[in-house]
Amino acid sequence: MRDLPSRLRSRGHPSGGGCMMPPSFDIVLAGRGGQGVIFLSRIIGEAAMLQGLGIRTTETHGMAMRGGSVKCFVRIGDAMGPLFPRGCASLLMALHPDEAPSGSSYLGPAGVMVINTSQMPERTKNPEDMKIITVDAQSLAEKEGVPRSSNLALLGAAAGLEDFPVSSASLESVILSKGPEGIRERNLRIFQLGGENFQQYPGKKTRKP
């Protein structure tokens, strides 16, 4: 099993703060039933395994089939189990903007929030206090004729983060192996568009050079 990149190992837990856990890149995926939250966790997990990285996942959900809240926890690295405490996540991916406020409690001081929205949600913290990236993932997916693949546009935006441990090449390889052949290339394009069309709010440098 390979380790996390040295830039993460060298500074302890990548979320910052006092998270006393083995180095891992911890992700919260938050959305609604039908948005592909669990599918997205599988894409990330399979891509991580292609690189030989350790992966742990679990999910919690209410009335997922009726549009209820769904959260999935993904840990990449040396984590012993799939769950982590609030205040320790490296990344929150909010597939629905209304899930961003509740999901933000999991973020560590150095965490980043990536939100599927065309504008800043009113109930999130001040952008000066949190690193936030927004992408209108739904519109990007609809333009490619696959509206249910908005989750891949959000992943594309997240994949460019400086500390994201899974390469875009690995993610693209997994994306091209999923779904009917007729939409695989469009799904790949949606992922790529997400990495090209985003708004970053004030904070530390979060994008790869």
mmCIF file of C-alpha atoms in Angstrom:
data_model
loop_
_atom_site.group_PDB
_atom_site.id
_atom_site.type_symbol
_atom_site.label_atom_id
_atom_site.label_comp_id
_atom_site.label_asym_id
_atom_site.label_seq_id
_atom_site.Cartn_x
_atom_site.Cartn_y
_atom_site.Cartn_z
ATOM 1 C CA MET A 1 0.000 0.000 0.000
ATOM 2 C CA ARG A 2 1.386 3.396 -0.947
ATOM 3 C CA ASP A 3 1.532 6.387 1.370
ATOM 4 C CA LEU A 4 -0.073 9.750 0.925
ATOM 5 C CA PRO A 5 2.048 12.326 -0.922
ATOM 6 C CA SER A 6 4.961 13.525 1.196
ATOM 7 C CA ARG A 7 3.560 17.074 1.351
ATOM 8 C CA LEU A 8 0.652 15.700 3.403
ATOM 9 C CA ARG A 9 2.635 13.304 5.589
ATOM 10 C CA SER A 10 5.180 15.953 6.516
ATOM 11 C CA ARG A 11 2.671 18.285 8.158
ATOM 12 C CA GLY A 12 0.471 15.806 9.997
ATOM 13 C CA HIS A 13 -3.236 15.515 9.399
ATOM 14 C CA PRO A 14 -4.049 17.581 6.268
ATOM 15 C CA SER A 15 -7.150 19.165 7.801
ATOM 16 C CA GLY A 16 -4.965 21.095 10.227
ATOM 17 C CA GLY A 17 -5.854 21.710 13.857
ATOM 18 C CA GLY A 18 -5.512 19.068 16.562
ATOM 19 C CA CYS A 19 -6.881 15.956 14.845
ATOM 20 C CA MET A 20 -4.927 13.188 16.562
ATOM 21 C CA MET A 21 -5.232 10.584 13.824
ATOM 22 C CA PRO A 22 -2.924 8.881 11.313
ATOM 23 C CA PRO A 23 -2.334 11.021 8.204
ATOM 24 C CA SER A 24 -5.293 10.699 5.881
ATOM 25 C CA PHE A 25 -7.225 12.888 3.473
ATOM 26 C CA ASP A 26 -10.765 12.877 4.842
ATOM 27 C CA ILE A 27 -13.731 13.791 2.642
ATOM 28 C CA VAL A 28 -17.394 14.394 3.424
ATOM 29 C CA LEU A 29 -19.774 14.007 0.485
ATOM 30 C CA ALA A 30 -23.114 15.643 1.308
ATOM 31 C CA GLY A 31 -26.174 15.663 -0.912
ATOM 32 C CA ARG A 32 -29.710 14.435 -1.431
ATOM 33 C CA GLY A 33 -31.076 11.059 -2.430
ATOM 34 C CA GLY A 34 -30.760 10.563 -6.195
ATOM 35 C CA GLN A 35 -27.738 12.852 -6.621
ATOM 36 C CA GLY A 36 -25.227 10.023 -6.776
ATOM 37 C CA VAL A 37 -23.455 10.644 -3.475
ATOM 38 C CA ILE A 38 -22.569 6.985 -2.938
ATOM 39 C CA PHE A 39 -21.651 6.527 -6.610
ATOM 40 C CA LEU A 40 -19.235 9.432 -6.278
ATOM 41 C CA SER A 41 -17.587 7.809 -3.259
ATOM 42 C CA ARG A 42 -17.048 4.667 -5.326
ATOM 43 C CA ILE A 43 -15.415 6.638 -8.132
ATOM 44 C CA ILE A 44 -12.994 8.221 -5.666
ATOM 45 C CA GLY A 45 -12.363 4.898 -3.931
ATOM 46 C CA GLU A 46 -11.599 2.970 -7.108
ATOM 47 C CA ALA A 47 -9.315 5.721 -8.372
ATOM 48 C CA ALA A 48 -7.447 5.753 -5.049
ATOM 49 C CA MET A 49 -6.966 1.991 -5.255
ATOM 50 C CA LEU A 50 -5.516 2.354 -8.760
ATOM 51 C CA GLN A 51 -2.767 4.400 -7.122
ATOM 52 C CA GLY A 52 -2.298 1.918 -4.301
ATOM 53 C CA LEU A 53 -3.714 4.273 -1.663
ATOM 54 C CA GLY A 54 -5.625 3.021 1.359
ATOM 55 C CA ILE A 55 -9.357 3.766 1.243
ATOM 56 C CA ARG A 56 -12.182 3.569 3.793
ATOM 57 C CA THR A 57 -15.792 4.628 3.144
ATOM 58 C CA THR A 58 -19.136 4.607 4.906
ATOM 59 C CA GLU A 59 -22.441 6.422 4.471
ATOM 60 C CA THR A 60 -25.303 7.718 6.567
ATOM 61 C CA HIS A 61 -28.663 8.654 5.119
ATOM 62 C CA GLY A 62 -32.292 9.216 5.955
ATOM 63 C CA MET A 63 -35.021 8.990 3.335
ATOM 64 C CA ALA A 64 -32.542 8.822 0.474
ATOM 65 C CA MET A 65 -35.083 7.550 -2.042
ATOM 66 C CA ARG A 66 -37.259 10.605 -1.365
ATOM 67 C CA GLY A 67 -34.604 13.246 -1.646
ATOM 68 C CA GLY A 68 -33.489 13.078 1.984
ATOM 69 C CA SER A 69 -30.024 14.007 3.168
ATOM 70 C CA VAL A 70 -27.194 11.616 2.354
ATOM 71 C CA LYS A 71 -23.656 11.864 3.706
ATOM 72 C CA CYS A 72 -20.747 9.666 2.723
ATOM 73 C CA PHE A 73 -17.397 9.652 4.501
ATOM 74 C CA VAL A 74 -14.263 8.837 2.499
ATOM 75 C CA ARG A 75 -10.817 8.425 4.036
ATOM 76 C CA ILE A 76 -7.733 8.149 1.844
ATOM 77 C CA GLY A 77 -4.482 7.098 3.501
ATOM 78 C CA ASP A 78 -3.607 5.339 6.744
ATOM 79 C CA ALA A 79 -6.984 5.621 8.489
ATOM 80 C CA MET A 80 -7.932 2.708 10.740
ATOM 81 C CA GLY A 81 -11.686 3.133 10.243
ATOM 82 C CA PRO A 82 -14.165 4.947 7.981
ATOM 83 C CA LEU A 83 -15.428 7.582 10.442
ATOM 84 C CA PHE A 84 -13.733 10.712 11.752
ATOM 85 C CA PRO A 85 -14.802 13.383 14.251
ATOM 86 C CA ARG A 86 -16.234 16.769 13.372
ATOM 87 C CA GLY A 87 -13.618 19.408 12.752
ATOM 88 C CA CYS A 88 -11.166 17.042 11.061
ATOM 89 C CA ALA A 89 -12.217 16.737 7.398
ATOM 90 C CA SER A 90 -9.906 17.932 4.640
ATOM 91 C CA LEU A 91 -12.695 18.444 2.092
ATOM 92 C CA LEU A 92 -16.464 18.854 1.969
ATOM 93 C CA MET A 93 -18.176 18.271 -1.367
ATOM 94 C CA ALA A 94 -21.753 19.576 -1.165
ATOM 95 C CA LEU A 95 -23.752 18.179 -4.072
ATOM 96 C CA HIS A 96 -26.732 20.255 -2.917
ATOM 97 C CA PRO A 97 -26.105 23.794 -1.594
ATOM 98 C CA ASP A 98 -28.525 23.311 1.306
ATOM 99 C CA GLU A 99 -26.312 20.493 2.615
ATOM 100 C CA ALA A 100 -23.270 22.769 2.874
ATOM 101 C CA PRO A 101 -24.057 24.361 6.278
ATOM 102 C CA SER A 102 -24.499 21.069 8.138
ATOM 103 C CA GLY A 103 -21.554 19.455 6.369
ATOM 104 C CA SER A 104 -19.236 22.356 7.168
ATOM 105 C CA SER A 105 -19.055 21.296 10.830
ATOM 106 C CA TYR A 106 -16.883 18.355 9.741
ATOM 107 C CA LEU A 107 -14.215 20.580 8.166
ATOM 108 C CA GLY A 108 -10.888 21.172 9.865
ATOM 109 C CA PRO A 109 -9.259 24.627 10.002
ATOM 110 C CA ALA A 110 -7.432 23.993 6.723
ATOM 111 C CA GLY A 111 -10.399 22.284 5.068
ATOM 112 C CA VAL A 112 -11.949 23.308 1.757
ATOM 113 C CA MET A 113 -15.614 23.341 0.773
ATOM 114 C CA VAL A 114 -16.649 22.672 -2.848
ATOM 115 C CA ILE A 115 -20.313 23.471 -3.500
ATOM 116 C CA ASN A 116 -22.637 22.713 -6.409
ATOM 117 C CA THR A 117 -24.191 26.140 -6.820
ATOM 118 C CA SER A 118 -24.189 29.181 -9.077
ATOM 119 C CA GLN A 119 -23.852 31.535 -6.097
ATOM 120 C CA MET A 120 -22.618 31.577 -2.510
ATOM 121 C CA PRO A 121 -25.182 29.933 -0.185
ATOM 122 C CA GLU A 122 -26.423 32.470 2.355
ATOM 123 C CA ARG A 123 -26.083 30.187 5.382
ATOM 124 C CA THR A 124 -22.431 29.283 4.972
ATOM 125 C CA LYS A 125 -19.678 30.962 6.933
ATOM 126 C CA ASN A 126 -18.097 34.146 5.676
ATOM 127 C CA PRO A 127 -15.800 33.319 2.706
ATOM 128 C CA GLU A 128 -12.947 35.035 4.561
ATOM 129 C CA ASP A 129 -13.222 32.403 7.303
ATOM 130 C CA MET A 130 -13.430 29.349 5.069
ATOM 131 C CA LYS A 131 -11.904 28.249 1.779
ATOM 132 C CA ILE A 132 -14.809 27.831 -0.622
ATOM 133 C CA ILE A 133 -15.029 26.834 -4.272
ATOM 134 C CA THR A 134 -18.338 26.965 -6.112
ATOM 135 C CA VAL A 135 -19.173 25.366 -9.446
ATOM 136 C CA ASP A 136 -22.502 25.371 -11.269
ATOM 137 C CA ALA A 137 -22.244 21.622 -11.732
ATOM 138 C CA GLN A 138 -25.888 21.140 -12.627
ATOM 139 C CA SER A 139 -25.712 23.546 -15.565
ATOM 140 C CA LEU A 140 -22.489 21.981 -16.853
ATOM 141 C CA ALA A 141 -24.032 18.500 -16.778
ATOM 142 C CA GLU A 142 -27.225 19.682 -18.445
ATOM 143 C CA LYS A 143 -25.258 21.288 -21.282
ATOM 144 C CA GLU A 144 -23.694 17.892 -22.003
ATOM 145 C CA GLY A 145 -27.109 16.228 -21.938
ATOM 146 C CA VAL A 146 -26.478 14.163 -18.791
ATOM 147 C CA PRO A 147 -28.067 16.147 -15.929
ATOM 148 C CA ARG A 148 -27.665 13.310 -13.436
ATOM 149 C CA SER A 149 -23.881 13.523 -13.801
ATOM 150 C CA SER A 150 -23.560 16.878 -12.052
ATOM 151 C CA ASN A 151 -21.688 15.020 -9.305
ATOM 152 C CA LEU A 152 -18.830 14.463 -11.757
ATOM 153 C CA ALA A 153 -18.529 18.194 -12.437
ATOM 154 C CA LEU A 154 -18.215 18.770 -8.705
ATOM 155 C CA LEU A 155 -15.530 16.074 -8.551
ATOM 156 C CA GLY A 156 -13.680 17.784 -11.383
ATOM 157 C CA ALA A 157 -13.537 21.003 -9.382
ATOM 158 C CA ALA A 158 -12.335 19.155 -6.271
ATOM 159 C CA ALA A 159 -9.716 17.122 -8.140
ATOM 160 C CA GLY A 160 -7.704 20.253 -8.868
ATOM 161 C CA LEU A 161 -7.193 21.058 -5.201
ATOM 162 C CA GLU A 162 -3.543 21.324 -4.264
ATOM 163 C CA ASP A 163 -3.717 18.536 -1.666
ATOM 164 C CA PHE A 164 -6.194 16.199 -3.372
ATOM 165 C CA PRO A 165 -4.300 12.871 -3.293
ATOM 166 C CA VAL A 166 -5.990 11.136 -6.237
ATOM 167 C CA SER A 167 -4.829 12.134 -9.710
ATOM 168 C CA SER A 168 -7.179 13.341 -12.422
ATOM 169 C CA ALA A 169 -5.792 10.599 -14.670
ATOM 170 C CA SER A 170 -6.896 7.899 -12.218
ATOM 171 C CA LEU A 171 -10.327 9.489 -11.814
ATOM 172 C CA GLU A 172 -10.766 9.774 -15.575
ATOM 173 C CA SER A 173 -9.852 6.117 -16.036
ATOM 174 C CA VAL A 174 -12.549 5.049 -13.573
ATOM 175 C CA ILE A 175 -15.146 7.432 -15.024
ATOM 176 C CA LEU A 176 -14.605 5.958 -18.486
ATOM 177 C CA SER A 177 -15.313 2.484 -17.099
ATOM 178 C CA LYS A 178 -18.722 3.391 -15.660
ATOM 179 C CA GLY A 179 -22.182 3.685 -17.159
ATOM 180 C CA PRO A 180 -23.542 3.001 -20.645
ATOM 181 C CA GLU A 181 -20.995 3.424 -23.419
ATOM 182 C CA GLY A 182 -23.087 6.179 -24.973
ATOM 183 C CA ILE A 183 -22.502 8.579 -22.088
ATOM 184 C CA ARG A 184 -18.993 7.702 -20.909
ATOM 185 C CA GLU A 185 -17.254 10.334 -23.011
ATOM 186 C CA ARG A 186 -19.831 12.930 -22.008
ATOM 187 C CA ASN A 187 -19.320 12.046 -18.355
ATOM 188 C CA LEU A 188 -15.595 12.538 -18.827
ATOM 189 C CA ARG A 189 -16.250 15.923 -20.419
ATOM 190 C CA ILE A 190 -18.476 16.937 -17.495
ATOM 191 C CA PHE A 191 -15.670 16.026 -15.081
ATOM 192 C CA GLN A 192 -13.203 18.095 -17.094
ATOM 193 C CA LEU A 193 -15.575 21.069 -17.331
ATOM 194 C CA GLY A 194 -15.895 21.085 -13.558
ATOM 195 C CA GLY A 195 -12.155 21.616 -13.290
ATOM 196 C CA GLU A 196 -12.304 24.502 -15.745
ATOM 197 C CA ASN A 197 -15.374 26.382 -14.518
ATOM 198 C CA PHE A 198 -15.349 27.311 -10.852
ATOM 199 C CA GLN A 199 -15.266 30.334 -8.566
ATOM 200 C CA GLN A 200 -12.763 30.416 -5.716
ATOM 201 C CA TYR A 201 -13.485 32.653 -2.738
ATOM 202 C CA PRO A 202 -10.806 34.357 -0.624
ATOM 203 C CA GLY A 203 -8.525 32.138 1.378
ATOM 204 C CA LYS A 204 -5.223 30.372 1.032
ATOM 205 C CA LYS A 205 -4.075 29.018 -2.302
ATOM 206 C CA THR A 206 -6.126 25.898 -2.936
ATOM 207 C CA ARG A 207 -5.626 25.117 -6.619
ATOM 208 C CA LYS A 208 -2.820 23.110 -8.142
ATOM 209 C CA PRO A 209 -0.393 25.203 -10.219
#
